[in-house]
Amino acid sequence: VVSNEPAGVYCLVEAADPDGPTPLAGQFYMLAAERGWGGEDGRPHLARAFSVCRVRGERLGFLVDAIGPGTARLAELEAGEGLWLVGPLGIGFTLPDESAQPLLVAGGVGLAPLVVLAETLRESGREPRVVAGFRSSAHAGAASLAGPEVELATDDGSAGHHGLVTDLLAGLLVREAAEGAAVYACGPPAMLESVRRLCSEWSVPAQLALEEAMACGFGACFGCVVRTRTGYRRICVDGPVLSAADLDDSWLSR
Amino acid sequence: MRPGRGLATELAGLELEHPVLNGSGTFDAIAGLRTFGPALRERFPFSAFVSKTITVEPREGNPPPRLWEAPAGLVNSIGLPNKGLEGFLAHDLPVLATLPVPLVVSVAGFSYEEFARLVEAVAPEDCVAALELNVSCPNVKSGCVMGAEPLETLALMQRLRPVTRKPLIVKLTPNAADVGAVAEAAEQGGADALSLINTLRSVAIDPASGRPWLGAGSGGLSGPAVRVVALEQVHAVAARTGLPVIGMGGIRSGRDALDFLAAGATAVAVGTENFRDPAAAERVHGELAALLSLHEAERADDAAGVSSPS
């Protein structure tokens, strides 16, 4: 770990991976602290999956929301502590056609892979539109990672639109003609389903970065499956980015 | 393992470079080759590769969620997803055949006849060194029956033994009233080796709903949490049969592996730890080698020696 800085209420944990391949936007890593992994109640035990949120040479950044024993331990890591990582893993985003206007839709900590995607697009001279939803303005502090002009929505109305980020997406699709848009989204399942339905209605191609609990991250455990039109698929090796066209409304049901 | 032989291990006629295998379903060599590239083949961590269990018909597996992290362990209810016998022979076996170690194919049937059909189809393949009979998966309805009852196990072995001369390894379930009795039945029926333990039947409760978390309701526990249970069962089974035993259950280190050898195992398998670290078996192997050479040095110094696997 080379640094750990706040990003809104989240932590941006950066680690050096001098020997690893350069990740692509949407790819992920399995992370575990070298020490103190397995505390009270014998957890965390397994590594945790994180989309890469920043790539600066050998420095990889991960956006951590401390919601359980694993994320809490990762969030408290300090520079100099060891971070065990495996990656880059999975299939990331496919970049849009030259003519398409990329629309990036983030929900909470799901901002992470879209930060790298936005940077990748800018490097090729293209400016994506970014909309991001958060619980509150405190959480929304992370939005600037994705660039200076992120349109916000918050659950409590403390920043930007008072409501859902998908309201913003719907507005964009109405105002800017959905024609030629290419949507990229990452966030909680209900948000992704809403994005999927909107894009289906507007016949806009969408790529969704999904999340599931994973034991391994590289295809061994078959634990992270999601139901697609062609049956269960492992998010770790067939995703985490899937085309919205591969899903119907059954993927969300548990 | 006898002193002076290094780590080379003979198991039911298989010549293994070292005693560390993988547990079935805990390492996907085909996905691993895609993810880790040719380095995986060059530094393959296991001395034999045990495939994920195949069944006669394709299975898509249990509904998600399939995983729950437990204290020092993992509860899973994967449900044996696989391409079925035909899909395995056409798509997976040709790739598994290129691995640099002996291949053990794990099979599960829901009747003696299904087991027989799998063994008849798989055993004649040149690249298959041995078969493991999964009579113990607790996740699939009726999958536990044949491994939970000694008479069932005996009847299954009597059906399968005439089918092939290749080694048949029976993977025992810990969810049996008397695992030693099942082991004796497997031996009587002509098994060549035993492997244990499979996962312990478990339930995880979703704190939000108060209902079972896993899509299938219940699952199986693995990881360090089960290690001492596994050691007891390996010890009991090794004492009651003359068959070689592949011991597994929460092995994370060479020290853990040595404990299983001391309990009577001939070889060991790394399972859940592969999920945490795809290179874990290589580390376990290295640590075990260091511990065993230390023991041999101590034994040379002191005729009384240290307690050691034999």
XYZ file of C-alpha atoms in Angstrom:
564
model
C 0.000 0.000 0.000
C 1.430 3.356 -1.008
C -1.416 5.609 0.076
C -4.900 5.634 1.531
C -6.871 8.830 1.038
C -10.497 9.692 1.650
C -12.772 10.039 -1.382
C -16.057 11.249 -0.025
C -16.818 8.798 2.766
C -14.987 6.081 0.854
C -11.278 5.334 0.878
C -9.086 5.317 -2.181
C -6.452 2.712 -1.347
C -3.500 2.740 -3.701
C -0.986 -0.086 -3.951
C 2.096 -0.697 -6.065
C 2.005 -3.720 -8.365
C 5.342 -3.347 -10.150
C 5.308 -6.724 -11.888
C 1.664 -6.989 -12.851
C 0.055 -6.365 -16.240
C -1.741 -3.059 -16.785
C -5.466 -3.504 -16.145
C -8.216 -2.398 -18.516
C -11.259 -0.411 -17.464
C -13.737 -2.732 -15.780
C -11.250 -5.401 -14.781
C -10.902 -6.305 -11.130
C -8.532 -7.628 -8.485
C -8.911 -9.887 -5.474
C -7.584 -8.049 -2.426
C -6.630 -9.131 1.072
C -4.544 -7.432 3.721
C -1.243 -9.179 4.347
C -1.781 -8.859 8.102
C -4.900 -8.757 10.184
C -7.017 -10.691 7.672
C -9.198 -12.875 9.878
C -10.089 -11.027 13.021
C -13.089 -11.218 15.239
C -15.262 -14.237 14.400
C -12.611 -15.566 12.014
C -13.537 -13.145 9.239
C -12.570 -11.931 6.728
C -11.330 -15.254 5.409
C -11.575 -14.922 1.633
C -10.149 -12.138 -0.504
C -12.510 -9.400 -1.700
C -13.142 -8.415 -5.318
C -12.587 -4.772 -6.334
C -12.744 -3.076 -9.708
C -9.657 -1.058 -10.337
C -10.479 2.638 -9.902
C -7.214 4.310 -10.807
C -4.168 3.288 -12.807
C -0.992 5.393 -12.531
C 1.866 3.335 -13.873
C 2.444 0.573 -11.359
C 0.106 2.236 -8.842
C -3.374 0.738 -8.706
C -6.201 2.448 -6.828
C -9.254 0.796 -5.304
C -12.355 2.499 -3.936
C -13.328 0.923 -0.622
C -16.611 1.335 1.239
C -16.239 -0.109 4.737
C -19.403 -2.150 5.085
C -18.141 -5.438 6.541
C -15.102 -7.090 8.101
C -13.131 -7.330 4.836
C -13.808 -3.839 3.547
C -13.255 -2.406 7.051
C -9.780 -3.933 7.212
C -8.918 -2.746 3.705
C -10.175 0.742 4.485
C -7.847 1.089 7.472
C -4.697 0.051 5.594
C -1.852 2.508 5.847
C 1.032 3.244 3.519
C 3.707 0.611 4.021
C 1.329 -2.215 4.937
C 1.215 -5.243 2.675
C -1.676 -5.828 0.318
C -2.081 -9.219 -1.295
C -3.627 -8.978 -4.759
C -4.468 -11.222 -7.696
C -5.281 -9.626 -11.006
C -6.151 -8.069 -13.319
C -9.075 -10.467 -13.670
C -12.207 -10.688 -15.770
C -13.420 -8.996 -18.921
C -13.726 -5.220 -18.770
C -15.640 -2.684 -20.836
C -15.616 -2.741 -24.617
C -14.953 0.788 -25.836
C -17.734 2.422 -27.859
C -17.649 3.052 -31.600
C -15.969 6.281 -32.637
C -19.321 7.827 -33.487
C -21.059 6.930 -30.217
C -21.507 9.253 -27.263
C -20.514 7.391 -24.086
C -22.842 7.900 -21.108
C -21.422 6.669 -17.814
C -23.856 5.867 -15.011
C -22.473 5.246 -11.520
C -24.181 4.188 -8.318
C -22.196 4.724 -5.114
C -18.936 2.845 -4.924
C -19.816 1.489 -8.381
C -18.154 4.655 -9.594
C -14.800 2.849 -9.469
C -14.571 1.119 -12.875
C -16.157 4.120 -14.605
C -13.329 6.350 -13.375
C -10.842 4.265 -15.350
C -13.214 4.106 -18.318
C -13.603 7.907 -18.324
C -9.814 8.312 -18.285
C -9.386 5.776 -21.075
C -11.938 7.628 -23.203
C -10.316 11.011 -22.544
C -6.915 9.618 -23.495
C -8.382 8.883 -26.903
C -9.792 12.400 -27.136
C -13.383 11.616 -26.264
C -15.385 13.235 -23.482
C -17.924 10.978 -21.767
C -21.028 12.289 -20.005
C -20.965 11.063 -16.396
C -23.935 10.838 -14.053
C -23.487 9.480 -10.541
C -25.895 8.695 -7.724
C -24.983 8.583 -4.054
C -26.730 8.328 -0.709
C -25.705 11.834 0.326
C -23.416 14.731 -0.500
C -20.816 13.192 1.839
C -20.705 10.076 -0.329
C -20.780 12.191 -3.471
C -17.371 13.578 -2.558
C -15.935 10.663 -4.514
C -17.566 11.814 -7.758
C -14.717 14.152 -8.699
C -12.548 11.079 -9.300
C -14.457 10.678 -12.567
C -13.740 14.214 -13.730
C -14.795 17.803 -13.074
C -18.225 17.633 -14.676
C -20.145 14.839 -13.025
C -23.893 15.304 -12.774
C -25.061 14.183 -9.327
C -28.129 12.636 -7.811
C -28.505 11.882 -4.104
C -31.056 9.882 -2.154
C -31.444 12.692 0.396
C -31.214 15.605 -2.001
C -28.132 17.024 -0.290
C -26.321 17.312 -3.620
C -27.589 17.510 -7.178
C -30.869 15.917 -8.195
C -32.985 14.634 -5.297
C -33.696 11.152 -6.506
C -32.226 8.349 -8.513
C -29.305 8.497 -10.889
C -31.456 6.676 -13.399
C -33.721 9.762 -13.457
C -30.679 11.625 -14.773
C -30.016 8.915 -17.326
C -33.644 9.028 -18.478
C -33.341 12.810 -18.866
C -30.173 12.458 -20.907
C -31.772 9.903 -23.178
C -34.796 12.163 -23.703
C -32.908 15.425 -24.172
C -29.929 14.277 -26.163
C -31.605 11.716 -28.356
C -30.694 8.263 -27.346
C -29.503 7.675 -30.872
C -25.777 7.194 -30.907
C -25.496 6.814 -27.135
C -23.530 3.993 -25.530
C -24.289 3.462 -21.852
C -21.815 2.117 -19.293
C -23.067 1.451 -15.791
C -21.928 0.092 -12.459
C -23.829 0.191 -9.218
C -26.288 -1.719 -7.045
C -28.408 -4.408 -8.729
C -31.667 -2.447 -8.645
C -29.969 0.499 -10.344
C -28.430 -1.724 -13.005
C -31.797 -3.322 -13.691
C -33.313 0.125 -14.076
C -30.508 1.075 -16.490
C -31.033 -2.152 -18.382
C -34.768 -1.494 -18.784
C -34.292 2.144 -19.803
C -31.686 1.256 -22.399
C -33.823 -1.577 -23.677
C -36.771 0.836 -24.117
C -34.574 3.332 -25.963
C -32.700 0.633 -27.897
C -29.421 1.940 -26.556
C -26.550 -0.504 -26.128
C -25.468 -0.800 -22.513
C -22.654 -2.543 -20.712
C -23.212 -3.347 -17.068
C -20.428 -4.058 -14.592
C -21.938 -6.546 -12.149
C -20.950 -7.520 -8.657
C -21.388 -10.764 -6.753
C -19.626 -12.215 -3.767
C -16.692 -14.254 -5.055
C -14.570 -16.869 -3.347
C -11.782 -17.013 -5.924
C -12.182 -14.483 -8.760
C -10.679 -16.710 -11.450
C -13.345 -19.233 -12.352
C -12.638 -22.000 -9.888
C -15.475 -21.826 -7.390
C -18.529 -21.247 -9.617
C -19.958 -19.154 -6.791
C -20.510 -15.802 -8.516
C -22.992 -16.811 -11.183
C -25.701 -14.574 -12.565
C -28.622 -15.752 -14.661
C -28.291 -14.649 -18.277
C -30.333 -15.429 -21.356
C -27.975 -18.359 -21.950
C -28.018 -19.739 -18.400
C -25.838 -19.118 -15.390
C -22.559 -17.371 -16.169
C -19.624 -16.727 -13.855
C -19.179 -13.004 -13.349
C -15.473 -13.437 -12.661
C -14.516 -14.965 -16.009
C -17.479 -14.160 -18.297
C -17.763 -10.667 -16.745
C -17.793 -8.646 -14.590
C -18.934 -6.513 -17.534
C -21.861 -8.025 -19.399
C -23.867 -6.602 -22.260
C -27.341 -5.611 -21.096
C -28.605 -7.581 -24.083
C -27.387 -10.762 -22.398
C -29.742 -10.202 -19.463
C -33.479 -10.201 -19.019
C -35.429 -9.272 -15.910
C -34.741 -12.630 -14.263
C -31.131 -11.891 -13.362
C -32.151 -9.821 -10.359
C -34.504 -12.340 -8.781
C -33.161 -14.341 -5.915
C 5.896 -41.299 3.314
C 9.158 -43.034 3.984
C 12.301 -41.090 4.769
C 14.864 -40.780 2.027
C 12.339 -40.721 -0.799
C 11.982 -37.014 -0.983
C 8.422 -36.042 -1.672
C 7.714 -38.523 -4.452
C 4.517 -40.341 -3.614
C 2.982 -43.524 -4.918
C -0.775 -43.520 -4.662
C -2.886 -46.422 -5.908
C -0.367 -47.049 -8.671
C 0.008 -43.384 -9.620
C 3.551 -42.050 -9.453
C 3.289 -38.517 -8.127
C 6.119 -36.010 -7.890
C 4.869 -34.838 -4.517
C 1.869 -35.471 -2.279
C -0.116 -32.249 -2.869
C -3.213 -32.564 -5.078
C -6.257 -30.341 -5.441
C -9.684 -30.994 -4.046
C -12.273 -31.585 -6.760
C -14.097 -28.403 -7.732
C -11.615 -26.052 -6.112
C -9.474 -25.298 -9.154
C -10.649 -24.873 -12.727
C -7.579 -25.665 -14.810
C -9.277 -24.561 -18.030
C -10.330 -21.139 -16.702
C -6.951 -20.979 -14.971
C -5.070 -21.444 -18.246
C -7.072 -18.566 -19.725
C -6.435 -16.340 -16.707
C -2.853 -17.187 -15.821
C -1.573 -18.294 -19.219
C 1.156 -20.837 -19.947
C 2.826 -20.060 -16.605
C 0.201 -22.257 -14.991
C 1.222 -25.227 -17.105
C 4.917 -24.617 -16.483
C 4.506 -24.309 -12.731
C 1.488 -26.498 -12.177
C 0.884 -26.488 -8.425
C -0.618 -29.964 -8.025
C 1.008 -33.390 -8.462
C -2.214 -34.712 -9.979
C -5.236 -32.774 -11.149
C -8.675 -33.768 -9.921
C -11.399 -32.447 -12.216
C -14.600 -30.808 -11.170
C -17.285 -33.458 -10.814
C -19.101 -34.422 -13.982
C -22.532 -36.014 -14.256
C -24.229 -37.866 -17.118
C -26.546 -34.974 -17.962
C -25.483 -31.316 -18.108
C -26.344 -29.382 -14.961
C -26.594 -25.641 -14.574
C -26.123 -25.747 -10.815
C -27.988 -24.238 -7.905
C -29.674 -20.831 -7.911
C -27.546 -18.015 -6.473
C -26.502 -16.895 -3.992
C -24.094 -19.807 -3.769
C -21.510 -18.573 -1.269
C -21.378 -17.478 2.339
C -18.209 -16.636 4.205
C -18.097 -18.432 7.548
C -15.622 -18.005 10.401
C -12.351 -19.263 8.895
C -14.278 -20.952 6.153
C -16.752 -20.915 3.315
C -20.226 -22.339 2.908
C -21.074 -23.168 -0.688
C -24.005 -24.608 -2.552
C -22.747 -24.738 -6.112
C -24.776 -27.763 -7.194
C -22.327 -29.512 -9.529
C -22.724 -27.345 -12.642
C -21.044 -29.146 -15.544
C -21.382 -29.791 -19.250
C -22.465 -33.384 -18.791
C -20.607 -36.449 -19.980
C -20.750 -35.664 -23.702
C -19.780 -32.043 -23.228
C -16.924 -33.016 -20.944
C -15.521 -35.564 -23.390
C -15.833 -33.175 -26.327
C -14.694 -29.895 -24.787
C -12.966 -30.271 -21.420
C -11.074 -33.554 -21.582
C -8.896 -32.547 -24.578
C -7.704 -29.492 -22.629
C -7.231 -31.355 -19.341
C -5.216 -33.943 -21.260
C -2.549 -31.299 -21.897
C -1.843 -30.748 -18.190
C 1.631 -31.880 -17.116
C 0.358 -34.155 -14.306
C -1.819 -37.275 -14.037
C -5.518 -36.547 -14.483
C -8.166 -37.800 -12.072
C -11.733 -37.354 -13.289
C -14.366 -36.891 -10.618
C -17.740 -38.401 -11.450
C -21.113 -38.414 -9.710
C -24.179 -40.395 -10.625
C -27.619 -40.371 -9.162
C -27.867 -44.154 -9.517
C -25.418 -47.040 -9.766
C -26.164 -47.195 -13.494
C -25.318 -43.526 -13.999
C -22.043 -44.036 -12.179
C -21.344 -47.083 -14.340
C -22.082 -45.151 -17.517
C -19.657 -42.406 -16.480
C -16.899 -44.845 -15.572
C -17.418 -46.844 -18.765
C -17.091 -43.699 -20.862
C -14.256 -41.964 -19.027
C -11.962 -44.754 -17.835
C -10.889 -45.979 -21.305
C -9.536 -42.526 -22.218
C -5.739 -42.734 -22.293
C -5.279 -39.389 -20.566
C -7.335 -40.446 -17.549
C -5.101 -41.869 -14.816
C -7.802 -42.535 -12.248
C -11.402 -41.781 -11.341
C -12.751 -40.260 -8.189
C -16.268 -41.271 -7.229
C -18.106 -38.343 -5.696
C -20.516 -40.142 -3.412
C -20.460 -37.319 -0.932
C -21.635 -34.027 -2.328
C -24.153 -32.799 0.201
C -25.549 -30.122 -2.054
C -27.534 -32.203 -4.442
C -30.639 -34.122 -3.521
C -29.835 -37.803 -2.987
C -26.172 -37.202 -3.804
C -25.213 -38.034 -0.259
C -26.986 -41.369 -0.063
C -24.421 -43.681 -1.595
C -21.601 -42.339 0.542
C -23.569 -42.163 3.747
C -24.549 -45.831 3.970
C -21.948 -48.628 3.962
C -24.244 -51.036 2.123
C -24.915 -48.457 -0.594
C -21.213 -47.852 -1.003
C -20.494 -51.565 -1.202
C -23.203 -52.101 -3.808
C -21.913 -49.192 -5.878
C -18.362 -50.514 -5.788
C -19.501 -53.995 -6.741
C -21.207 -52.461 -9.781
C -18.206 -50.341 -10.783
C -15.211 -52.523 -9.972
C -15.700 -54.873 -12.945
C -15.984 -51.891 -15.314
C -12.363 -50.729 -15.153
C -8.958 -51.653 -13.872
C -7.975 -48.029 -13.472
C -7.743 -46.778 -9.897
C -11.077 -45.890 -8.307
C -10.843 -43.343 -5.516
C -13.892 -42.997 -3.299
C -14.445 -39.461 -2.011
C -16.030 -39.918 1.379
C -18.576 -37.603 2.904
C -18.211 -36.451 6.493
C -22.008 -36.352 6.693
C -22.234 -40.043 7.525
C -22.976 -41.704 10.836
C -19.860 -43.889 10.659
C -17.330 -42.818 8.067
C -15.018 -45.682 9.018
C -17.733 -48.188 8.171
C -18.282 -46.568 4.765
C -14.522 -46.696 4.191
C -14.450 -50.403 5.021
C -17.304 -50.996 2.598
C -15.437 -49.139 -0.141
C -12.363 -51.271 0.501
C -14.401 -54.466 0.488
C -15.933 -53.413 -2.818
C -12.528 -52.995 -4.406
C -11.705 -49.301 -4.078
C -8.051 -48.380 -4.656
C -7.917 -45.277 -2.489
C -10.072 -42.992 -0.393
C -10.219 -39.219 -0.288
C -11.755 -37.169 2.484
C -13.315 -34.975 3.644
C -15.944 -33.367 1.482
C -17.826 -30.392 2.912
C -19.834 -30.490 6.128
C -23.510 -29.798 5.681
C -24.264 -26.245 6.758
C -26.826 -23.463 6.726
C -26.189 -19.718 6.689
C -28.924 -17.335 7.831
C -29.401 -14.028 6.039
C -29.380 -11.462 8.869
C -31.706 -9.192 6.902
C -34.472 -11.721 6.369
C -33.822 -14.360 9.028
C -34.105 -16.961 6.300
C -31.469 -19.206 4.710
C -29.075 -17.128 2.619
C -28.090 -19.704 0.033
C -30.308 -20.143 -2.976
C -30.412 -23.888 -2.411
C -31.196 -23.474 1.288
C -28.262 -25.417 2.689
C -24.676 -25.889 1.615
C -21.364 -27.363 2.667
C -18.640 -25.905 4.881
C -14.965 -25.990 3.925
C -11.804 -24.167 4.920
C -9.710 -24.091 8.095
C -12.892 -24.313 10.180
C -13.230 -28.008 9.255
C -9.574 -28.999 9.570
C -9.719 -30.716 12.959
C -12.858 -32.598 11.927
C -11.057 -33.773 8.813
C -8.023 -34.886 10.799
C -10.190 -37.029 13.053
C -11.929 -38.659 10.088
C -8.682 -39.266 8.200
C -7.212 -40.801 11.327
C -10.244 -43.035 11.847
C -10.410 -44.147 8.209
C -6.667 -44.805 7.965
C -6.907 -46.954 11.093
C -9.790 -49.044 9.756
C -8.680 -49.713 6.189
C -5.478 -50.559 4.410
C -6.240 -48.185 1.552
C -4.160 -45.102 0.855
C -5.913 -41.926 1.909
C -5.875 -38.474 0.310
C -6.497 -36.181 3.259
C -8.040 -32.766 2.895
C -9.957 -30.184 4.857
C -8.740 -26.636 5.455
C -5.109 -27.190 4.514
C -3.376 -23.817 4.225
C 0.241 -24.604 5.075
C 2.902 -27.275 5.002
C 2.334 -27.689 8.729
C -1.325 -28.504 8.071
C -0.355 -30.976 5.357
C 2.116 -32.643 7.721
C -0.665 -33.049 10.280
C -2.718 -34.986 7.716
C 0.240 -37.209 6.847
C 0.767 -37.818 10.562
C -2.914 -38.740 10.874
C -2.381 -41.473 8.302
C -2.847 -39.838 4.904
C -0.597 -40.829 1.996
C -1.262 -37.611 0.108
C -3.113 -34.378 0.755
C -5.284 -31.998 -1.224
C -5.598 -28.237 -1.092
C -9.136 -26.992 -1.605
C -10.631 -23.746 -0.382
C -7.163 -22.223 0.023
C -6.865 -22.309 -3.782
C -9.632 -19.703 -3.837
C -7.648 -17.408 -1.565
C -4.404 -17.972 -3.416
C -4.142 -19.803 -6.735
C -0.491 -20.549 -5.917
C -1.292 -21.955 -2.462
C -0.488 -25.570 -3.312
C 2.990 -24.628 -4.464
C 3.573 -22.956 -1.111
C 2.131 -25.905 0.826
C 4.394 -28.240 -1.119
C 7.475 -26.135 -0.422
C 6.705 -25.778 3.273
C 6.009 -29.484 3.585
C 9.320 -30.321 1.935
C 11.156 -28.055 4.369
C 9.393 -29.562 7.383
C 10.064 -33.120 6.285
C 13.758 -32.492 5.655
C 13.959 -30.831 9.062
C 12.400 -33.905 10.615
C 14.853 -36.175 8.842
C 17.765 -34.074 10.054
C 16.448 -34.236 13.596
C 15.949 -37.953 13.312
C 19.540 -38.378 12.224
C 20.677 -36.353 15.216
C 18.551 -38.176 17.707
C 17.764 -41.841 17.416
C 14.587 -41.238 19.398
C 13.479 -38.917 16.652
C 10.344 -36.853 16.391
C 6.922 -38.241 15.747
C 6.628 -38.382 12.035
C 4.460 -39.872 9.364
C 5.576 -43.233 8.174
